[in-house]
């Protein structure tokens, strides 16, 4: 039974992969080009430690554990700080940009 269940999951995964390949998924470069132009400005208004985490982890691609080690804090502490930084960023973007943040800041029209 477990072998049959595993094969069923494998077939479902292959079918989902085929469907995803057929869809018109935008490239990462296209998504990055469409992201809200005010993001850098809003990140700069956050507390310096929050801004640093957002820039290093979310925008720079560093791992949370690498950043935690360089800051000499635990990975759990860095994760909590990152969560708070993201909340602060979300709130700041909503104040600055309004409704476009509800749609992921794609095709942003805010000034």
PDB file of N, CA and C in Angstrom:
ATOM      1  N   UNK A   1       0.813  -1.200   0.000  1.00  0.00           N
ATOM      2  CA  UNK A   1       0.000   0.000   0.000  1.00  0.00           C
ATOM      3  C   UNK A   1       0.856   1.264   0.000  1.00  0.00           C
ATOM      4  N   UNK A   2       1.930   1.249   0.794  1.00  0.00           N
ATOM      5  CA  UNK A   2       2.759   2.456   0.857  1.00  0.00           C
ATOM      6  C   UNK A   2       3.449   2.716  -0.476  1.00  0.00           C
ATOM      7  N   UNK A   3       3.833   1.648  -1.187  1.00  0.00           N
ATOM      8  CA  UNK A   3       4.455   1.818  -2.502  1.00  0.00           C
ATOM      9  C   UNK A   3       3.452   2.414  -3.483  1.00  0.00           C
ATOM     10  N   UNK A   4       2.217   1.955  -3.440  1.00  0.00           N
ATOM     11  CA  UNK A   4       1.171   2.490  -4.332  1.00  0.00           C
ATOM     12  C   UNK A   4       0.890   3.955  -4.010  1.00  0.00           C
ATOM     13  N   UNK A   5       0.872   4.293  -2.728  1.00  0.00           N
ATOM     14  CA  UNK A   5       0.646   5.685  -2.329  1.00  0.00           C
ATOM     15  C   UNK A   5       1.796   6.568  -2.798  1.00  0.00           C
ATOM     16  N   UNK A   6       3.005   6.074  -2.680  1.00  0.00           N
ATOM     17  CA  UNK A   6       4.179   6.836  -3.132  1.00  0.00           C
ATOM     18  C   UNK A   6       4.132   7.057  -4.643  1.00  0.00           C
ATOM     19  N   UNK A   7       3.782   6.031  -5.389  1.00  0.00           N
ATOM     20  CA  UNK A   7       3.678   6.163  -6.839  1.00  0.00           C
ATOM     21  C   UNK A   7       2.575   7.153  -7.222  1.00  0.00           C
ATOM     22  N   UNK A   8       1.485   7.139  -6.483  1.00  0.00           N
ATOM     23  CA  UNK A   8       0.393   8.074  -6.749  1.00  0.00           C
ATOM     24  C   UNK A   8       0.846   9.517  -6.513  1.00  0.00           C
ATOM     25  N   UNK A   9       1.573   9.747  -5.434  1.00  0.00           N
ATOM     26  CA  UNK A   9       2.094  11.089  -5.159  1.00  0.00           C
ATOM     27  C   UNK A   9       3.074  11.518  -6.251  1.00  0.00           C
ATOM     28  N   UNK A  10       3.899  10.588  -6.699  1.00  0.00           N
ATOM     29  CA  UNK A  10       4.878  10.892  -7.742  1.00  0.00           C
ATOM     30  C   UNK A  10       4.175  11.274  -9.043  1.00  0.00           C
ATOM     31  N   UNK A  11       3.131  10.530  -9.421  1.00  0.00           N
ATOM     32  CA  UNK A  11       2.371  10.850 -10.638  1.00  0.00           C
ATOM     33  C   UNK A  11       1.701  12.216 -10.510  1.00  0.00           C
ATOM     34  N   UNK A  12       1.149  12.519  -9.331  1.00  0.00           N
ATOM     35  CA  UNK A  12       0.501  13.814  -9.117  1.00  0.00           C
ATOM     36  C   UNK A  12       1.523  14.938  -9.236  1.00  0.00           C
ATOM     37  N   UNK A  13       2.710  14.732  -8.699  1.00  0.00           N
ATOM     38  CA  UNK A  13       3.767  15.737  -8.789  1.00  0.00           C
ATOM     39  C   UNK A  13       4.164  15.962 -10.244  1.00  0.00           C
ATOM     40  N   UNK A  14       4.334  14.901 -11.009  1.00  0.00           N
ATOM     41  CA  UNK A  14       4.700  15.033 -12.425  1.00  0.00           C
ATOM     42  C   UNK A  14       3.611  15.775 -13.204  1.00  0.00           C
ATOM     43  N   UNK A  15       2.352  15.469 -12.910  1.00  0.00           N
ATOM     44  CA  UNK A  15       1.246  16.137 -13.602  1.00  0.00           C
ATOM     45  C   UNK A  15       1.241  17.629 -13.275  1.00  0.00           C
ATOM     46  N   UNK A  16       1.465  17.978 -12.010  1.00  0.00           N
ATOM     47  CA  UNK A  16       1.496  19.383 -11.609  1.00  0.00           C
ATOM     48  C   UNK A  16       2.665  20.106 -12.265  1.00  0.00           C
ATOM     49  N   UNK A  17       3.810  19.442 -12.373  1.00  0.00           N
ATOM     50  CA  UNK A  17       4.973  20.045 -13.016  1.00  0.00           C
ATOM     51  C   UNK A  17       4.694  20.322 -14.486  1.00  0.00           C
ATOM     52  N   UNK A  18       4.005  19.419 -15.163  1.00  0.00           N
ATOM     53  CA  UNK A  18       3.657  19.619 -16.568  1.00  0.00           C
ATOM     54  C   UNK A  18       2.730  20.821 -16.733  1.00  0.00           C
ATOM     55  N   UNK A  19       1.754  20.946 -15.845  1.00  0.00           N
ATOM     56  CA  UNK A  19       0.811  22.070 -15.910  1.00  0.00           C
ATOM     57  C   UNK A  19       1.549  23.381 -15.703  1.00  0.00           C
ATOM     58  N   UNK A  20       2.459  23.424 -14.731  1.00  0.00           N
ATOM     59  CA  UNK A  20       3.220  24.643 -14.461  1.00  0.00           C
ATOM     60  C   UNK A  20       4.100  25.032 -15.645  1.00  0.00           C
ATOM     61  N   UNK A  21       4.665  24.051 -16.329  1.00  0.00           N
ATOM     62  CA  UNK A  21       5.517  24.343 -17.486  1.00  0.00           C
ATOM     63  C   UNK A  21       4.708  24.932 -18.632  1.00  0.00           C
ATOM     64  N   UNK A  22       3.452  24.574 -18.740  1.00  0.00           N
ATOM     65  CA  UNK A  22       2.609  25.059 -19.825  1.00  0.00           C
ATOM     66  C   UNK A  22       2.086  26.465 -19.557  1.00  0.00           C
ATOM     67  N   UNK A  23       2.085  26.892 -18.297  1.00  0.00           N
ATOM     68  CA  UNK A  23       1.584  28.215 -17.952  1.00  0.00           C
ATOM     69  C   UNK A  23       2.611  29.270 -18.312  1.00  0.00           C
ATOM     70  N   UNK A  24       2.115  30.472 -18.554  1.00  0.00           N
ATOM     71  CA  UNK A  24       2.978  31.602 -18.881  1.00  0.00           C
ATOM     72  C   UNK A  24       3.399  32.277 -17.569  1.00  0.00           C
ATOM     73  N   UNK A  25       4.503  31.792 -16.992  1.00  0.00           N
ATOM     74  CA  UNK A  25       4.999  32.310 -15.724  1.00  0.00           C
ATOM     75  C   UNK A  25       6.047  33.377 -16.024  1.00  0.00           C
ATOM     76  N   UNK A  26       5.904  34.589 -15.439  1.00  0.00           N
ATOM     77  CA  UNK A  26       6.877  35.642 -15.722  1.00  0.00           C
ATOM     78  C   UNK A  26       8.249  35.305 -15.137  1.00  0.00           C
ATOM     79  N   UNK A  27       9.282  35.801 -15.776  1.00  0.00           N
ATOM     80  CA  UNK A  27      10.633  35.568 -15.285  1.00  0.00           C
ATOM     81  C   UNK A  27      10.869  36.383 -14.027  1.00  0.00           C
ATOM     82  N   UNK A  28      11.877  36.004 -13.268  1.00  0.00           N
ATOM     83  CA  UNK A  28      12.216  36.728 -12.050  1.00  0.00           C
ATOM     84  C   UNK A  28      12.601  38.166 -12.366  1.00  0.00           C
ATOM     85  N   UNK A  29      13.293  38.381 -13.478  1.00  0.00           N
ATOM     86  CA  UNK A  29      13.672  39.742 -13.874  1.00  0.00           C
ATOM     87  C   UNK A  29      12.438  40.604 -14.145  1.00  0.00           C
ATOM     88  N   UNK A  30      11.422  40.025 -14.780  1.00  0.00           N
ATOM     89  CA  UNK A  30      10.198  40.767 -15.070  1.00  0.00           C
ATOM     90  C   UNK A  30       9.463  41.126 -13.782  1.00  0.00           C
ATOM     91  N   UNK A  31       9.450  40.201 -12.834  1.00  0.00           N
ATOM     92  CA  UNK A  31       8.800  40.474 -11.555  1.00  0.00           C
ATOM     93  C   UNK A  31       9.558  41.570 -10.808  1.00  0.00           C
ATOM     94  N   UNK A  32      10.881  41.472 -10.784  1.00  0.00           N
ATOM     95  CA  UNK A  32      11.683  42.490 -10.098  1.00  0.00           C
ATOM     96  C   UNK A  32      11.513  43.865 -10.728  1.00  0.00           C
ATOM     97  N   UNK A  33      11.361  43.921 -12.029  1.00  0.00           N
ATOM     98  CA  UNK A  33      11.191  45.206 -12.707  1.00  0.00           C
ATOM     99  C   UNK A  33       9.830  45.825 -12.384  1.00  0.00           C
ATOM    100  N   UNK A  34       8.845  44.984 -12.073  1.00  0.00           N
ATOM    101  CA  UNK A  34       7.497  45.480 -11.825  1.00  0.00           C
ATOM    102  C   UNK A  34       7.238  45.824 -10.364  1.00  0.00           C
ATOM    103  N   UNK A  35       8.145  45.461  -9.485  1.00  0.00           N
ATOM    104  CA  UNK A  35       7.933  45.716  -8.055  1.00  0.00           C
ATOM    105  C   UNK A  35       7.906  47.212  -7.796  1.00  0.00           C
ATOM    106  N   UNK A  36       7.131  47.569  -6.839  1.00  0.00           N
ATOM    107  CA  UNK A  36       6.913  48.969  -6.467  1.00  0.00           C
ATOM    108  C   UNK A  36       8.206  49.762  -6.429  1.00  0.00           C
ATOM    109  N   UNK A  37       8.194  50.879  -7.111  1.00  0.00           N
ATOM    110  CA  UNK A  37       9.376  51.736  -7.191  1.00  0.00           C
ATOM    111  C   UNK A  37       9.702  52.382  -5.851  1.00  0.00           C
ATOM    112  N   UNK A  38       8.730  52.461  -4.958  1.00  0.00           N
ATOM    113  CA  UNK A  38       8.983  53.122  -3.670  1.00  0.00           C
ATOM    114  C   UNK A  38       9.570  52.188  -2.627  1.00  0.00           C
ATOM    115  N   UNK A  39       9.778  50.930  -2.956  1.00  0.00           N
ATOM    116  CA  UNK A  39      10.252  49.970  -1.967  1.00  0.00           C
ATOM    117  C   UNK A  39      11.549  50.427  -1.310  1.00  0.00           C
ATOM    118  N   UNK A  40      12.519  50.840  -2.097  1.00  0.00           N
ATOM    119  CA  UNK A  40      13.801  51.279  -1.525  1.00  0.00           C
ATOM    120  C   UNK A  40      13.615  52.476  -0.600  1.00  0.00           C
ATOM    121  N   UNK A  41      12.761  53.408  -1.002  1.00  0.00           N
ATOM    122  CA  UNK A  41      12.522  54.589  -0.175  1.00  0.00           C
ATOM    123  C   UNK A  41      11.856  54.215   1.143  1.00  0.00           C
ATOM    124  N   UNK A  42      10.904  53.286   1.095  1.00  0.00           N
ATOM    125  CA  UNK A  42      10.190  52.891   2.303  1.00  0.00           C
ATOM    126  C   UNK A  42      11.105  52.080   3.224  1.00  0.00           C
ATOM    127  N   UNK A  43      11.916  51.205   2.653  1.00  0.00           N
ATOM    128  CA  UNK A  43      12.855  50.423   3.458  1.00  0.00           C
ATOM    129  C   UNK A  43      13.807  51.357   4.199  1.00  0.00           C
ATOM    130  N   UNK A  44      14.194  52.435   3.556  1.00  0.00           N
ATOM    131  CA  UNK A  44      15.120  53.390   4.177  1.00  0.00           C
ATOM    132  C   UNK A  44      14.496  54.109   5.369  1.00  0.00           C
ATOM    133  N   UNK A  45      13.160  54.161   5.438  1.00  0.00           N
ATOM    134  CA  UNK A  45      12.509  54.841   6.560  1.00  0.00           C
ATOM    135  C   UNK A  45      12.333  53.943   7.779  1.00  0.00           C
ATOM    136  N   UNK A  46      12.594  52.653   7.636  1.00  0.00           N
ATOM    137  CA  UNK A  46      12.460  51.732   8.762  1.00  0.00           C
ATOM    138  C   UNK A  46      13.599  51.927   9.753  1.00  0.00           C
ATOM    139  N   UNK A  47      13.417  51.378  10.945  1.00  0.00           N
ATOM    140  CA  UNK A  47      14.515  51.381  11.908  1.00  0.00           C
ATOM    141  C   UNK A  47      15.746  50.772  11.241  1.00  0.00           C
ATOM    142  N   UNK A  48      16.933  51.257  11.554  1.00  0.00           N
ATOM    143  CA  UNK A  48      18.145  50.762  10.882  1.00  0.00           C
ATOM    144  C   UNK A  48      18.332  49.244  10.976  1.00  0.00           C
ATOM    145  N   UNK A  49      18.031  48.644  12.121  1.00  0.00           N
ATOM    146  CA  UNK A  49      18.203  47.196  12.240  1.00  0.00           C
ATOM    147  C   UNK A  49      17.184  46.446  11.381  1.00  0.00           C
ATOM    148  N   UNK A  50      15.957  46.958  11.287  1.00  0.00           N
ATOM    149  CA  UNK A  50      14.955  46.342  10.422  1.00  0.00           C
ATOM    150  C   UNK A  50      15.343  46.500   8.957  1.00  0.00           C
ATOM    151  N   UNK A  51      15.764  47.691   8.594  1.00  0.00           N
ATOM    152  CA  UNK A  51      16.178  47.966   7.223  1.00  0.00           C
ATOM    153  C   UNK A  51      17.316  47.043   6.800  1.00  0.00           C
ATOM    154  N   UNK A  52      18.280  46.866   7.709  1.00  0.00           N
ATOM    155  CA  UNK A  52      19.433  46.007   7.433  1.00  0.00           C
ATOM    156  C   UNK A  52      18.990  44.570   7.183  1.00  0.00           C
ATOM    157  N   UNK A  53      18.089  44.056   8.014  1.00  0.00           N
ATOM    158  CA  UNK A  53      17.609  42.682   7.834  1.00  0.00           C
ATOM    159  C   UNK A  53      16.878  42.517   6.515  1.00  0.00           C
ATOM    160  N   UNK A  54      15.990  43.453   6.195  1.00  0.00           N
ATOM    161  CA  UNK A  54      15.238  43.374   4.934  1.00  0.00           C
ATOM    162  C   UNK A  54      16.196  43.391   3.749  1.00  0.00           C
ATOM    163  N   UNK A  55      17.153  44.313   3.777  1.00  0.00           N
ATOM    164  CA  UNK A  55      18.101  44.419   2.661  1.00  0.00           C
ATOM    165  C   UNK A  55      18.970  43.175   2.525  1.00  0.00           C
ATOM    166  N   UNK A  56      19.445  42.658   3.623  1.00  0.00           N
ATOM    167  CA  UNK A  56      20.351  41.518   3.567  1.00  0.00           C
ATOM    168  C   UNK A  56      19.651  40.205   3.251  1.00  0.00           C
ATOM    169  N   UNK A  57      18.510  39.957   3.891  1.00  0.00           N
ATOM    170  CA  UNK A  57      17.856  38.654   3.739  1.00  0.00           C
ATOM    171  C   UNK A  57      16.883  38.640   2.567  1.00  0.00           C
ATOM    172  N   UNK A  58      15.936  39.565   2.569  1.00  0.00           N
ATOM    173  CA  UNK A  58      14.898  39.539   1.531  1.00  0.00           C
ATOM    174  C   UNK A  58      15.380  40.061   0.185  1.00  0.00           C
ATOM    175  N   UNK A  59      16.168  41.117   0.195  1.00  0.00           N
ATOM    176  CA  UNK A  59      16.618  41.704  -1.061  1.00  0.00           C
ATOM    177  C   UNK A  59      17.986  41.190  -1.493  1.00  0.00           C
ATOM    178  N   UNK A  60      18.827  40.866  -0.524  1.00  0.00           N
ATOM    179  CA  UNK A  60      20.184  40.429  -0.842  1.00  0.00           C
ATOM    180  C   UNK A  60      20.367  38.933  -0.953  1.00  0.00           C
ATOM    181  N   UNK A  61      19.421  38.163  -0.429  1.00  0.00           N
ATOM    182  CA  UNK A  61      19.487  36.714  -0.571  1.00  0.00           C
ATOM    183  C   UNK A  61      20.343  35.991   0.455  1.00  0.00           C
ATOM    184  N   UNK A  62      20.819  36.696   1.475  1.00  0.00           N
ATOM    185  CA  UNK A  62      21.580  36.013   2.520  1.00  0.00           C
ATOM    186  C   UNK A  62      20.635  35.145   3.341  1.00  0.00           C
ATOM    187  N   UNK A  63      21.175  34.086   3.918  1.00  0.00           N
ATOM    188  CA  UNK A  63      20.340  33.244   4.767  1.00  0.00           C
ATOM    189  C   UNK A  63      20.208  33.875   6.143  1.00  0.00           C
ATOM    190  N   UNK A  64      19.129  33.526   6.809  1.00  0.00           N
ATOM    191  CA  UNK A  64      18.890  34.059   8.146  1.00  0.00           C
ATOM    192  C   UNK A  64      19.995  33.635   9.098  1.00  0.00           C
ATOM    193  N   UNK A  65      20.464  32.410   8.961  1.00  0.00           N
ATOM    194  CA  UNK A  65      21.520  31.937   9.863  1.00  0.00           C
ATOM    195  C   UNK A  65      22.835  32.678   9.628  1.00  0.00           C
ATOM    196  N   UNK A  66      23.154  33.016   8.379  1.00  0.00           N
ATOM    197  CA  UNK A  66      24.378  33.780   8.096  1.00  0.00           C
ATOM    198  C   UNK A  66      24.302  35.176   8.714  1.00  0.00           C
ATOM    199  N   UNK A  67      23.161  35.819   8.550  1.00  0.00           N
ATOM    200  CA  UNK A  67      22.982  37.161   9.097  1.00  0.00           C
ATOM    201  C   UNK A  67      23.026  37.103  10.621  1.00  0.00           C
ATOM    202  N   UNK A  68      22.368  36.111  11.206  1.00  0.00           N
ATOM    203  CA  UNK A  68      22.368  35.963  12.663  1.00  0.00           C
ATOM    204  C   UNK A  68      23.795  35.796  13.185  1.00  0.00           C
ATOM    205  N   UNK A  69      24.561  34.977  12.503  1.00  0.00           N
ATOM    206  CA  UNK A  69      25.944  34.752  12.925  1.00  0.00           C
ATOM    207  C   UNK A  69      26.751  36.044  12.847  1.00  0.00           C
ATOM    208  N   UNK A  70      26.580  36.819  11.785  1.00  0.00           N
ATOM    209  CA  UNK A  70      27.338  38.064  11.652  1.00  0.00           C
ATOM    210  C   UNK A  70      26.905  39.114  12.677  1.00  0.00           C
ATOM    211  N   UNK A  71      25.637  39.045  13.106  1.00  0.00           N
ATOM    212  CA  UNK A  71      25.137  39.975  14.117  1.00  0.00           C
ATOM    213  C   UNK A  71      25.359  39.458  15.544  1.00  0.00           C
ATOM    214  N   UNK A  72      25.866  38.235  15.632  1.00  0.00           N
ATOM    215  CA  UNK A  72      26.119  37.571  16.923  1.00  0.00           C
ATOM    216  C   UNK A  72      24.846  37.432  17.749  1.00  0.00           C
ATOM    217  N   UNK A  73      23.776  36.979  17.065  1.00  0.00           N
ATOM    218  CA  UNK A  73      22.516  36.663  17.727  1.00  0.00           C
ATOM    219  C   UNK A  73      22.105  35.268  17.277  1.00  0.00           C
ATOM    220  N   UNK A  74      21.125  34.693  17.961  1.00  0.00           N
ATOM    221  CA  UNK A  74      20.661  33.362  17.567  1.00  0.00           C
ATOM    222  C   UNK A  74      19.831  33.456  16.283  1.00  0.00           C
ATOM    223  N   UNK A  75      19.737  32.336  15.598  1.00  0.00           N
ATOM    224  CA  UNK A  75      18.923  32.290  14.384  1.00  0.00           C
ATOM    225  C   UNK A  75      17.458  32.566  14.721  1.00  0.00           C
ATOM    226  N   UNK A  76      16.992  32.047  15.859  1.00  0.00           N
ATOM    227  CA  UNK A  76      15.608  32.306  16.271  1.00  0.00           C
ATOM    228  C   UNK A  76      15.382  33.797  16.498  1.00  0.00           C
ATOM    229  N   UNK A  77      16.328  34.468  17.132  1.00  0.00           N
ATOM    230  CA  UNK A  77      16.212  35.899  17.368  1.00  0.00           C
ATOM    231  C   UNK A  77      16.164  36.647  16.034  1.00  0.00           C
ATOM    232  N   UNK A  78      17.020  36.254  15.102  1.00  0.00           N
ATOM    233  CA  UNK A  78      17.033  36.894  13.783  1.00  0.00           C
ATOM    234  C   UNK A  78      15.704  36.675  13.058  1.00  0.00           C
ATOM    235  N   UNK A  79      15.136  35.492  13.202  1.00  0.00           N
ATOM    236  CA  UNK A  79      13.857  35.191  12.567  1.00  0.00           C
ATOM    237  C   UNK A  79      12.747  36.067  13.136  1.00  0.00           C
ATOM    238  N   UNK A  80      12.739  36.250  14.447  1.00  0.00           N
ATOM    239  CA  UNK A  80      11.731  37.110  15.081  1.00  0.00           C
ATOM    240  C   UNK A  80      11.920  38.557  14.630  1.00  0.00           C
ATOM    241  N   UNK A  81      13.155  39.015  14.600  1.00  0.00           N
ATOM    242  CA  UNK A  81      13.433  40.388  14.155  1.00  0.00           C
ATOM    243  C   UNK A  81      13.011  40.583  12.703  1.00  0.00           C
ATOM    244  N   UNK A  82      13.281  39.583  11.865  1.00  0.00           N
ATOM    245  CA  UNK A  82      12.894  39.668  10.450  1.00  0.00           C
ATOM    246  C   UNK A  82      11.375  39.732  10.317  1.00  0.00           C
ATOM    247  N   UNK A  83      10.680  38.941  11.113  1.00  0.00           N
ATOM    248  CA  UNK A  83       9.216  38.970  11.091  1.00  0.00           C
ATOM    249  C   UNK A  83       8.707  40.371  11.447  1.00  0.00           C
ATOM    250  N   UNK A  84       9.272  40.956  12.490  1.00  0.00           N
ATOM    251  CA  UNK A  84       8.869  42.304  12.904  1.00  0.00           C
ATOM    252  C   UNK A  84       9.237  43.335  11.843  1.00  0.00           C
ATOM    253  N   UNK A  85      10.389  43.157  11.209  1.00  0.00           N
ATOM    254  CA  UNK A  85      10.809  44.083  10.151  1.00  0.00           C
ATOM    255  C   UNK A  85       9.852  44.012   8.972  1.00  0.00           C
ATOM    256  N   UNK A  86       9.426  42.808   8.617  1.00  0.00           N
ATOM    257  CA  UNK A  86       8.483  42.652   7.511  1.00  0.00           C
ATOM    258  C   UNK A  86       7.130  43.274   7.845  1.00  0.00           C
ATOM    259  N   UNK A  87       6.693  43.129   9.092  1.00  0.00           N
ATOM    260  CA  UNK A  87       5.442  43.770   9.503  1.00  0.00           C
ATOM    261  C   UNK A  87       5.552  45.289   9.398  1.00  0.00           C
ATOM    262  N   UNK A  88       6.675  45.824   9.862  1.00  0.00           N
ATOM    263  CA  UNK A  88       6.886  47.275   9.784  1.00  0.00           C
ATOM    264  C   UNK A  88       6.925  47.733   8.324  1.00  0.00           C
ATOM    265  N   UNK A  89       7.575  46.944   7.472  1.00  0.00           N
ATOM    266  CA  UNK A  89       7.632  47.275   6.045  1.00  0.00           C
ATOM    267  C   UNK A  89       6.246  47.252   5.430  1.00  0.00           C
ATOM    268  N   UNK A  90       5.467  46.239   5.756  1.00  0.00           N
ATOM    269  CA  UNK A  90       4.103  46.136   5.224  1.00  0.00           C
ATOM    270  C   UNK A  90       3.280  47.363   5.638  1.00  0.00           C
ATOM    271  N   UNK A  91       3.355  47.713   6.918  1.00  0.00           N
ATOM    272  CA  UNK A  91       2.595  48.876   7.402  1.00  0.00           C
ATOM    273  C   UNK A  91       3.048  50.161   6.716  1.00  0.00           C
ATOM    274  N   UNK A  92       4.350  50.331   6.554  1.00  0.00           N
ATOM    275  CA  UNK A  92       4.873  51.536   5.900  1.00  0.00           C
ATOM    276  C   UNK A  92       4.468  51.592   4.438  1.00  0.00           C
ATOM    277  N   UNK A  93       4.511  50.458   3.753  1.00  0.00           N
ATOM    278  CA  UNK A  93       4.094  50.426   2.347  1.00  0.00           C
ATOM    279  C   UNK A  93       2.608  50.734   2.207  1.00  0.00           C
ATOM    280  N   UNK A  94       1.795  50.211   3.121  1.00  0.00           N
ATOM    281  CA  UNK A  94       0.362  50.492   3.053  1.00  0.00           C
ATOM    282  C   UNK A  94       0.087  51.979   3.255  1.00  0.00           C
ATOM    283  N   UNK A  95       0.828  52.604   4.160  1.00  0.00           N
ATOM    284  CA  UNK A  95       0.652  54.049   4.369  1.00  0.00           C
ATOM    285  C   UNK A  95       1.139  54.846   3.165  1.00  0.00           C
ATOM    286  N   UNK A  96       2.254  54.422   2.582  1.00  0.00           N
ATOM    287  CA  UNK A  96       2.847  55.178   1.479  1.00  0.00           C
ATOM    288  C   UNK A  96       2.137  54.933   0.152  1.00  0.00           C
ATOM    289  N   UNK A  97       1.736  53.711  -0.092  1.00  0.00           N
ATOM    290  CA  UNK A  97       1.243  53.354  -1.425  1.00  0.00           C
ATOM    291  C   UNK A  97      -0.244  53.063  -1.491  1.00  0.00           C
ATOM    292  N   UNK A  98      -0.850  52.738  -0.379  1.00  0.00           N
ATOM    293  CA  UNK A  98      -2.277  52.463  -0.387  1.00  0.00           C
ATOM    294  C   UNK A  98      -2.640  51.141  -1.017  1.00  0.00           C
ATOM    295  N   UNK A  99      -3.580  51.176  -1.933  1.00  0.00           N
ATOM    296  CA  UNK A  99      -4.213  49.970  -2.458  1.00  0.00           C
ATOM    297  C   UNK A  99      -3.270  49.078  -3.265  1.00  0.00           C
ATOM    298  N   UNK A 100      -2.218  49.623  -3.869  1.00  0.00           N
ATOM    299  CA  UNK A 100      -1.364  48.762  -4.706  1.00  0.00           C
ATOM    300  C   UNK A 100      -0.674  47.695  -3.870  1.00  0.00           C
ATOM    301  N   UNK A 101      -0.513  47.912  -2.567  1.00  0.00           N
ATOM    302  CA  UNK A 101       0.137  46.912  -1.721  1.00  0.00           C
ATOM    303  C   UNK A 101      -0.718  45.679  -1.558  1.00  0.00           C
ATOM    304  N   UNK A 102      -2.003  45.794  -1.712  1.00  0.00           N
ATOM    305  CA  UNK A 102      -2.907  44.651  -1.600  1.00  0.00           C
ATOM    306  C   UNK A 102      -2.722  43.680  -2.763  1.00  0.00           C
ATOM    307  N   UNK A 103      -2.106  44.167  -3.855  1.00  0.00           N
ATOM    308  CA  UNK A 103      -1.879  43.334  -5.039  1.00  0.00           C
ATOM    309  C   UNK A 103      -0.405  43.072  -5.261  1.00  0.00           C
ATOM    310  N   UNK A 104       0.383  43.131  -4.194  1.00  0.00           N
ATOM    311  CA  UNK A 104       1.798  42.797  -4.286  1.00  0.00           C
ATOM    312  C   UNK A 104       2.657  43.894  -4.872  1.00  0.00           C
ATOM    313  N   UNK A 105       2.169  45.092  -4.961  1.00  0.00           N
ATOM    314  CA  UNK A 105       2.927  46.224  -5.513  1.00  0.00           C
ATOM    315  C   UNK A 105       3.359  46.000  -6.961  1.00  0.00           C
ATOM    316  N   UNK A 106       2.641  45.175  -7.664  1.00  0.00           N
ATOM    317  CA  UNK A 106       2.939  44.995  -9.088  1.00  0.00           C
ATOM    318  C   UNK A 106       2.237  46.099  -9.855  1.00  0.00           C
ATOM    319  N   UNK A 107       2.906  46.635 -10.844  1.00  0.00           N
ATOM    320  CA  UNK A 107       2.387  47.745 -11.641  1.00  0.00           C
ATOM    321  C   UNK A 107       1.988  48.929 -10.746  1.00  0.00           C
ATOM    322  N   UNK A 108       2.868  49.269  -9.868  1.00  0.00           N
ATOM    323  CA  UNK A 108       2.595  50.324  -8.890  1.00  0.00           C
ATOM    324  C   UNK A 108       2.369  51.661  -9.605  1.00  0.00           C
ATOM    325  N   UNK A 109       1.359  52.368  -9.132  1.00  0.00           N
ATOM    326  CA  UNK A 109       1.061  53.683  -9.697  1.00  0.00           C
ATOM    327  C   UNK A 109       1.185  54.796  -8.656  1.00  0.00           C
ATOM    328  N   UNK A 110       1.669  54.447  -7.460  1.00  0.00           N
ATOM    329  CA  UNK A 110       1.789  55.480  -6.423  1.00  0.00           C
ATOM    330  C   UNK A 110       2.961  56.391  -6.742  1.00  0.00           C
ATOM    331  N   UNK A 111       2.924  57.575  -6.151  1.00  0.00           N
ATOM    332  CA  UNK A 111       3.986  58.542  -6.461  1.00  0.00           C
ATOM    333  C   UNK A 111       5.045  58.531  -5.374  1.00  0.00           C
TER     334      UNK A 111
END
